[in-house]
Amino acid sequence: MDAAAAPMTIKMKACCGYGGIKAMEMRWATRKEYSSKVSTKLKPRIPIFISTNPSHIDPQELRDLYGSCNHSCHRFPKMDKMGKLVEPVDIKRLSIALSHSDLLVSVFCNKEDVLASDDDCGNEREPSKGETPPMLGLGDLLHRVVPLPVVSPSTGMLVGFGRAVSDHGLTASIFDVMVTPSLRGMGIGTMIIKRIIRILTSRDIYDIAALCSANERPFFKACGFGDDIMGSTTMMYTRTLSTHIEGDQMVRYAGRKLLLVPPLRQSS
């Protein structure tokens, strides 16, 4: 195995809980909506394990989750013609980022509850005429009284993740919220956001921002996020070669974000 790809320990203090909030919890993830866009191979309900213990995260598994979610850590990621990322996350830098994050939330489920390939996610069908959403059966009702099946980080698969960075006094920002494609629409992403917010607010931090793309804005809006009432705009610093330089800086737009690009100066 390449030494650069060897597992790295996340040096963070593993807390038992935050202000009475459980650090580990077993829950059900349920697909709430019935849609023709949902593959019939997907299970409508699965047990999951939610953790805020940093030691439960293997950076290699997290890197794989980044890849399956097509989520990049770079502002201008390298993509192929199909929009698929071609540059994997640097596991060393990812481990450093995790060690400096104030809060990590990970979600695990049994491997058999996850589709083996992305191709299965595309096996969609149109419902037959007059078909209605499946009703809860006796087995589903028994789930409410029968103990959940065993799921653990050691035997399960990492299927969801989110992290937050804070100044510990006033503000915090949420980054890298993702759920493996085959399990989206089951409320896992919402559970991650709610867990992060509960922990941050238990620390009296209420100025919480989320760095997200335009496609992710509806999800965060549904989780209670909105435009900043102060009218602030996210600005990202980047360096790029350009022949058009106006004054000391060049400004260009990337989606909804305003990018402030200082010109490159030649060394003397």
mmCIF file of C-alpha atoms in Angstrom:
data_model
loop_
_atom_site.group_PDB
_atom_site.id
_atom_site.type_symbol
_atom_site.label_atom_id
_atom_site.label_comp_id
_atom_site.label_asym_id
_atom_site.label_seq_id
_atom_site.Cartn_x
_atom_site.Cartn_y
_atom_site.Cartn_z
ATOM 1 C CA MET A 1 0.000 0.000 0.000
ATOM 2 C CA ASP A 2 1.235 3.470 -0.848
ATOM 3 C CA ALA A 3 2.509 5.211 2.281
ATOM 4 C CA ALA A 4 0.718 8.392 1.234
ATOM 5 C CA ALA A 5 -2.575 6.513 1.263
ATOM 6 C CA ALA A 6 -2.041 4.867 4.623
ATOM 7 C CA PRO A 7 -4.740 5.474 7.248
ATOM 8 C CA MET A 8 -4.079 8.541 9.339
ATOM 9 C CA THR A 9 -5.297 9.122 12.871
ATOM 10 C CA ILE A 10 -7.495 12.144 13.429
ATOM 11 C CA LYS A 11 -6.065 13.885 16.484
ATOM 12 C CA MET A 12 -9.208 15.273 18.038
ATOM 13 C CA LYS A 13 -10.638 14.932 21.494
ATOM 14 C CA ALA A 14 -13.398 12.333 21.436
ATOM 15 C CA CYS A 15 -16.194 13.777 23.538
ATOM 16 C CA CYS A 16 -18.911 11.750 25.195
ATOM 17 C CA GLY A 17 -21.477 14.366 24.326
ATOM 18 C CA TYR A 18 -22.220 18.035 23.967
ATOM 19 C CA GLY A 19 -24.450 19.628 26.562
ATOM 20 C CA GLY A 20 -26.412 16.443 27.114
ATOM 21 C CA ILE A 21 -26.603 15.634 23.374
ATOM 22 C CA LYS A 22 -25.765 12.017 22.637
ATOM 23 C CA ALA A 23 -22.446 11.459 20.876
ATOM 24 C CA MET A 24 -23.776 8.214 19.340
ATOM 25 C CA GLU A 25 -27.310 7.231 18.468
ATOM 26 C CA MET A 26 -29.183 4.559 16.538
ATOM 27 C CA ARG A 27 -32.052 5.761 14.365
ATOM 28 C CA TRP A 28 -34.185 4.804 11.382
ATOM 29 C CA ALA A 29 -33.782 6.536 8.029
ATOM 30 C CA THR A 30 -37.048 6.464 6.073
ATOM 31 C CA ARG A 31 -37.773 7.447 2.516
ATOM 32 C CA LYS A 32 -40.587 9.949 3.007
ATOM 33 C CA GLU A 33 -41.635 10.500 -0.594
ATOM 34 C CA TYR A 34 -42.678 8.042 -3.244
ATOM 35 C CA SER A 35 -41.491 9.038 -6.690
ATOM 36 C CA SER A 36 -41.006 7.539 -10.123
ATOM 37 C CA LYS A 37 -37.431 8.742 -9.825
ATOM 38 C CA VAL A 38 -36.728 6.314 -6.986
ATOM 39 C CA SER A 39 -35.290 2.932 -7.891
ATOM 40 C CA THR A 40 -37.410 -0.020 -6.809
ATOM 41 C CA LYS A 41 -34.227 -1.684 -5.550
ATOM 42 C CA LEU A 42 -33.825 0.879 -2.808
ATOM 43 C CA LYS A 43 -35.025 -0.064 0.648
ATOM 44 C CA PRO A 44 -37.701 2.267 2.046
ATOM 45 C CA ARG A 45 -36.335 2.070 5.596
ATOM 46 C CA ILE A 46 -32.903 1.288 7.040
ATOM 47 C CA PRO A 47 -31.237 1.497 10.471
ATOM 48 C CA ILE A 48 -28.406 4.026 10.760
ATOM 49 C CA PHE A 49 -25.786 4.951 13.340
ATOM 50 C CA ILE A 50 -25.070 8.667 13.925
ATOM 51 C CA SER A 51 -21.850 9.666 15.641
ATOM 52 C CA THR A 52 -19.985 12.821 16.621
ATOM 53 C CA ASN A 53 -16.957 10.837 17.744
ATOM 54 C CA PRO A 54 -13.979 11.784 15.507
ATOM 55 C CA SER A 55 -12.309 8.426 16.110
ATOM 56 C CA HIS A 56 -15.113 6.726 14.172
ATOM 57 C CA ILE A 57 -14.024 8.379 10.913
ATOM 58 C CA ASP A 58 -11.486 6.656 8.692
ATOM 59 C CA PRO A 59 -10.032 9.292 6.316
ATOM 60 C CA GLN A 60 -9.787 6.710 3.533
ATOM 61 C CA GLU A 61 -13.472 5.836 3.835
ATOM 62 C CA LEU A 62 -14.314 9.523 3.933
ATOM 63 C CA ARG A 63 -12.273 10.112 0.788
ATOM 64 C CA ASP A 64 -14.283 7.356 -0.908
ATOM 65 C CA LEU A 65 -17.499 9.076 0.199
ATOM 66 C CA TYR A 66 -16.282 12.354 -1.318
ATOM 67 C CA GLY A 67 -15.715 10.481 -4.570
ATOM 68 C CA SER A 68 -19.082 8.689 -4.627
ATOM 69 C CA CYS A 69 -20.842 12.000 -3.915
ATOM 70 C CA ASN A 70 -18.776 13.803 -6.575
ATOM 71 C CA HIS A 71 -17.869 16.308 -3.864
ATOM 72 C CA SER A 72 -14.612 18.214 -4.170
ATOM 73 C CA CYS A 73 -12.531 20.138 -1.646
ATOM 74 C CA HIS A 74 -11.222 22.422 -4.396
ATOM 75 C CA ARG A 75 -12.814 25.687 -5.472
ATOM 76 C CA PHE A 76 -12.104 24.870 -9.145
ATOM 77 C CA PRO A 77 -12.049 21.056 -9.296
ATOM 78 C CA LYS A 78 -10.914 19.055 -12.303
ATOM 79 C CA MET A 79 -13.830 17.332 -14.014
ATOM 80 C CA ASP A 80 -14.319 15.218 -17.113
ATOM 81 C CA LYS A 81 -16.796 15.939 -19.901
ATOM 82 C CA MET A 82 -19.569 14.220 -17.931
ATOM 83 C CA GLY A 83 -19.022 16.451 -14.905
ATOM 84 C CA LYS A 84 -17.374 13.686 -12.887
ATOM 85 C CA LEU A 85 -14.471 14.564 -10.618
ATOM 86 C CA VAL A 86 -11.168 13.175 -11.831
ATOM 87 C CA GLU A 87 -9.016 14.386 -8.952
ATOM 88 C CA PRO A 88 -9.343 12.465 -5.653
ATOM 89 C CA VAL A 89 -9.172 14.272 -2.338
ATOM 90 C CA ASP A 90 -5.668 14.500 -0.899
ATOM 91 C CA ILE A 91 -5.993 12.217 2.117
ATOM 92 C CA LYS A 92 -3.183 13.946 4.028
ATOM 93 C CA ARG A 93 -4.744 17.391 3.670
ATOM 94 C CA LEU A 94 -8.182 15.923 4.402
ATOM 95 C CA SER A 95 -6.888 14.476 7.671
ATOM 96 C CA ILE A 96 -5.438 17.848 8.619
ATOM 97 C CA ALA A 97 -8.766 19.548 7.864
ATOM 98 C CA LEU A 98 -10.613 17.015 10.026
ATOM 99 C CA SER A 99 -8.218 17.498 12.919
ATOM 100 C CA HIS A 100 -8.852 21.259 12.852
ATOM 101 C CA SER A 101 -12.627 20.990 12.556
ATOM 102 C CA ASP A 102 -14.639 21.701 15.689
ATOM 103 C CA LEU A 103 -17.418 19.241 14.986
ATOM 104 C CA LEU A 104 -17.674 16.101 12.856
ATOM 105 C CA VAL A 105 -20.885 14.186 12.256
ATOM 106 C CA SER A 106 -20.745 10.792 10.573
ATOM 107 C CA VAL A 107 -23.501 8.361 9.616
ATOM 108 C CA PHE A 108 -23.101 4.626 9.107
ATOM 109 C CA CYS A 109 -25.380 1.836 7.904
ATOM 110 C CA ASN A 110 -25.033 -1.847 7.159
ATOM 111 C CA LYS A 111 -23.305 -2.509 3.859
ATOM 112 C CA GLU A 112 -26.159 -4.656 2.548
ATOM 113 C CA ASP A 113 -28.455 -1.638 2.832
ATOM 114 C CA VAL A 114 -26.381 0.329 0.334
ATOM 115 C CA LEU A 115 -26.517 -0.336 -3.376
ATOM 116 C CA ALA A 116 -23.281 -1.757 -4.667
ATOM 117 C CA SER A 117 -22.886 0.548 -7.659
ATOM 118 C CA ASP A 118 -24.080 3.848 -9.043
ATOM 119 C CA ASP A 119 -25.669 1.966 -11.930
ATOM 120 C CA ASP A 120 -28.310 0.575 -9.582
ATOM 121 C CA CYS A 121 -29.296 4.133 -8.710
ATOM 122 C CA GLY A 122 -30.170 4.676 -12.333
ATOM 123 C CA ASN A 123 -32.515 1.684 -12.552
ATOM 124 C CA GLU A 124 -35.611 3.836 -12.359
ATOM 125 C CA ARG A 125 -39.072 3.026 -13.603
ATOM 126 C CA GLU A 126 -42.289 4.845 -14.254
ATOM 127 C CA PRO A 127 -45.116 3.770 -11.951
ATOM 128 C CA SER A 128 -48.006 1.946 -13.553
ATOM 129 C CA LYS A 129 -51.241 3.840 -14.041
ATOM 130 C CA GLY A 130 -53.140 4.222 -10.798
ATOM 131 C CA GLU A 131 -50.195 3.040 -8.692
ATOM 132 C CA THR A 132 -50.094 4.574 -5.218
ATOM 133 C CA PRO A 133 -47.303 4.948 -2.658
ATOM 134 C CA PRO A 134 -46.628 1.770 -0.675
ATOM 135 C CA MET A 135 -48.432 1.624 2.655
ATOM 136 C CA LEU A 136 -46.809 0.754 5.939
ATOM 137 C CA GLY A 137 -47.093 -2.976 6.528
ATOM 138 C CA LEU A 138 -47.009 -5.034 9.688
ATOM 139 C CA GLY A 139 -43.234 -5.282 9.474
ATOM 140 C CA ASP A 140 -42.887 -1.502 9.380
ATOM 141 C CA LEU A 141 -45.157 -1.121 12.385
ATOM 142 C CA LEU A 142 -43.153 -3.694 14.333
ATOM 143 C CA HIS A 143 -40.025 -1.576 13.770
ATOM 144 C CA ARG A 144 -41.437 0.824 16.342
ATOM 145 C CA VAL A 145 -41.365 -1.763 19.108
ATOM 146 C CA VAL A 146 -38.590 -4.132 17.991
ATOM 147 C CA PRO A 147 -34.978 -3.092 18.775
ATOM 148 C CA LEU A 148 -33.041 -1.734 15.824
ATOM 149 C CA PRO A 149 -30.627 -4.075 14.034
ATOM 150 C CA VAL A 150 -27.016 -3.700 15.097
ATOM 151 C CA VAL A 151 -25.096 -1.027 13.160
ATOM 152 C CA SER A 152 -21.651 0.177 14.152
ATOM 153 C CA PRO A 153 -18.794 2.186 12.631
ATOM 154 C CA SER A 154 -16.541 -0.883 12.783
ATOM 155 C CA THR A 155 -18.896 -3.123 10.782
ATOM 156 C CA GLY A 156 -20.944 -0.536 8.891
ATOM 157 C CA MET A 157 -20.295 1.691 5.908
ATOM 158 C CA LEU A 158 -19.827 5.449 6.044
ATOM 159 C CA VAL A 159 -22.780 6.908 4.112
ATOM 160 C CA GLY A 160 -23.117 10.453 5.456
ATOM 161 C CA PHE A 161 -20.891 13.225 6.730
ATOM 162 C CA GLY A 162 -20.804 16.875 7.723
ATOM 163 C CA ARG A 163 -18.456 19.141 9.635
ATOM 164 C CA ALA A 164 -18.350 22.576 11.205
ATOM 165 C CA VAL A 165 -15.616 25.086 11.991
ATOM 166 C CA SER A 166 -16.123 27.712 14.693
ATOM 167 C CA ASP A 167 -14.374 30.558 16.485
ATOM 168 C CA HIS A 168 -15.892 29.156 19.725
ATOM 169 C CA GLY A 169 -17.453 32.479 20.593
ATOM 170 C CA LEU A 170 -19.557 34.075 17.891
ATOM 171 C CA THR A 171 -19.767 32.252 14.592
ATOM 172 C CA ALA A 172 -19.554 28.848 12.939
ATOM 173 C CA SER A 173 -19.630 27.564 9.369
ATOM 174 C CA ILE A 174 -20.875 24.232 8.045
ATOM 175 C CA PHE A 175 -18.969 22.433 5.302
ATOM 176 C CA ASP A 176 -18.985 19.211 3.274
ATOM 177 C CA VAL A 177 -22.467 17.895 4.057
ATOM 178 C CA MET A 178 -22.942 14.815 1.880
ATOM 179 C CA VAL A 179 -24.913 11.568 1.672
ATOM 180 C CA THR A 180 -24.143 8.630 -0.578
ATOM 181 C CA PRO A 181 -26.395 8.921 -3.693
ATOM 182 C CA SER A 182 -28.381 5.702 -3.199
ATOM 183 C CA LEU A 183 -29.580 6.809 0.252
ATOM 184 C CA ARG A 184 -30.581 10.375 -0.519
ATOM 185 C CA GLY A 185 -34.145 11.393 0.176
ATOM 186 C CA MET A 186 -34.261 9.502 3.463
ATOM 187 C CA GLY A 187 -33.634 12.467 5.757
ATOM 188 C CA ILE A 188 -30.008 11.586 6.514
ATOM 189 C CA GLY A 189 -28.683 14.959 5.372
ATOM 190 C CA THR A 190 -31.292 16.734 7.503
ATOM 191 C CA MET A 191 -30.269 14.655 10.529
ATOM 192 C CA ILE A 192 -26.654 15.721 10.013
ATOM 193 C CA ILE A 193 -27.575 19.409 9.813
ATOM 194 C CA LYS A 194 -29.883 19.223 12.848
ATOM 195 C CA ARG A 195 -27.207 17.479 14.892
ATOM 196 C CA ILE A 196 -24.629 20.147 14.001
ATOM 197 C CA ILE A 197 -27.035 22.993 14.801
ATOM 198 C CA ARG A 198 -28.099 21.442 18.125
ATOM 199 C CA ILE A 199 -24.501 21.121 19.253
ATOM 200 C CA LEU A 200 -23.497 24.609 18.098
ATOM 201 C CA THR A 201 -26.498 26.276 19.714
ATOM 202 C CA SER A 202 -25.831 24.344 22.932
ATOM 203 C CA ARG A 203 -22.555 26.300 22.945
ATOM 204 C CA ASP A 204 -24.516 29.573 22.521
ATOM 205 C CA ILE A 205 -23.375 29.940 18.906
ATOM 206 C CA TYR A 206 -26.301 31.047 16.738
ATOM 207 C CA ASP A 207 -24.535 32.841 13.870
ATOM 208 C CA ILE A 208 -24.205 29.736 11.696
ATOM 209 C CA ALA A 209 -23.345 29.888 8.002
ATOM 210 C CA ALA A 210 -23.311 27.144 5.370
ATOM 211 C CA LEU A 211 -20.979 27.135 2.384
ATOM 212 C CA CYS A 212 -23.001 25.499 -0.365
ATOM 213 C CA SER A 213 -23.493 25.440 -4.119
ATOM 214 C CA ALA A 214 -26.543 26.772 -5.921
ATOM 215 C CA ASN A 215 -27.899 23.214 -6.222
ATOM 216 C CA GLU A 216 -27.618 22.746 -2.457
ATOM 217 C CA ARG A 217 -29.402 25.982 -1.546
ATOM 218 C CA PRO A 218 -32.939 24.433 -1.538
ATOM 219 C CA PHE A 219 -31.776 21.749 0.893
ATOM 220 C CA PHE A 220 -30.257 24.245 3.317
ATOM 221 C CA LYS A 221 -33.291 26.499 2.980
ATOM 222 C CA ALA A 222 -35.486 23.559 4.005
ATOM 223 C CA CYS A 223 -33.205 23.136 7.047
ATOM 224 C CA GLY A 224 -33.877 26.712 8.168
ATOM 225 C CA PHE A 225 -31.128 28.643 6.388
ATOM 226 C CA GLY A 226 -31.802 31.864 4.499
ATOM 227 C CA ASP A 227 -30.075 34.903 3.055
ATOM 228 C CA ASP A 228 -28.014 36.968 5.453
ATOM 229 C CA ILE A 229 -30.098 39.933 6.649
ATOM 230 C CA MET A 230 -26.908 42.016 6.600
ATOM 231 C CA GLY A 231 -26.704 41.430 2.868
ATOM 232 C CA SER A 232 -23.188 40.020 3.021
ATOM 233 C CA THR A 233 -21.736 38.124 0.066
ATOM 234 C CA THR A 234 -19.395 35.164 0.211
ATOM 235 C CA MET A 235 -16.108 36.129 -1.414
ATOM 236 C CA MET A 236 -13.451 33.570 -2.256
ATOM 237 C CA TYR A 237 -9.794 34.343 -2.881
ATOM 238 C CA THR A 238 -8.101 32.676 -5.832
ATOM 239 C CA ARG A 239 -5.144 33.169 -8.112
ATOM 240 C CA THR A 240 -5.471 32.855 -11.841
ATOM 241 C CA LEU A 241 -3.598 33.958 -14.936
ATOM 242 C CA SER A 242 -5.360 36.734 -16.810
ATOM 243 C CA THR A 243 -4.541 39.325 -19.439
ATOM 244 C CA HIS A 244 -7.348 41.627 -18.273
ATOM 245 C CA ILE A 245 -6.257 43.528 -15.218
ATOM 246 C CA GLU A 246 -8.135 46.576 -14.053
ATOM 247 C CA GLY A 247 -6.295 48.505 -11.411
ATOM 248 C CA ASP A 248 -5.039 46.258 -8.658
ATOM 249 C CA GLN A 249 -7.616 43.505 -8.964
ATOM 250 C CA MET A 250 -9.915 41.680 -11.308
ATOM 251 C CA VAL A 251 -13.456 40.738 -10.354
ATOM 252 C CA ARG A 252 -15.479 37.960 -11.930
ATOM 253 C CA TYR A 253 -18.580 35.984 -11.059
ATOM 254 C CA ALA A 254 -18.838 32.254 -10.440
ATOM 255 C CA GLY A 255 -22.496 31.374 -9.981
ATOM 256 C CA ARG A 256 -23.820 33.400 -7.056
ATOM 257 C CA LYS A 257 -20.392 33.985 -5.553
ATOM 258 C CA LEU A 258 -18.264 37.027 -6.217
ATOM 259 C CA LEU A 259 -14.641 36.072 -6.629
ATOM 260 C CA LEU A 260 -12.011 38.686 -5.879
ATOM 261 C CA VAL A 261 -8.953 37.837 -7.941
ATOM 262 C CA PRO A 262 -5.762 39.828 -7.300
ATOM 263 C CA PRO A 263 -3.379 39.932 -10.293
ATOM 264 C CA LEU A 264 -0.210 37.907 -10.254
ATOM 265 C CA ARG A 265 2.811 40.109 -9.738
ATOM 266 C CA GLN A 266 6.106 39.341 -11.372
ATOM 267 C CA SER A 267 8.962 38.829 -8.965
ATOM 268 C CA SER A 268 11.731 41.359 -9.178
#
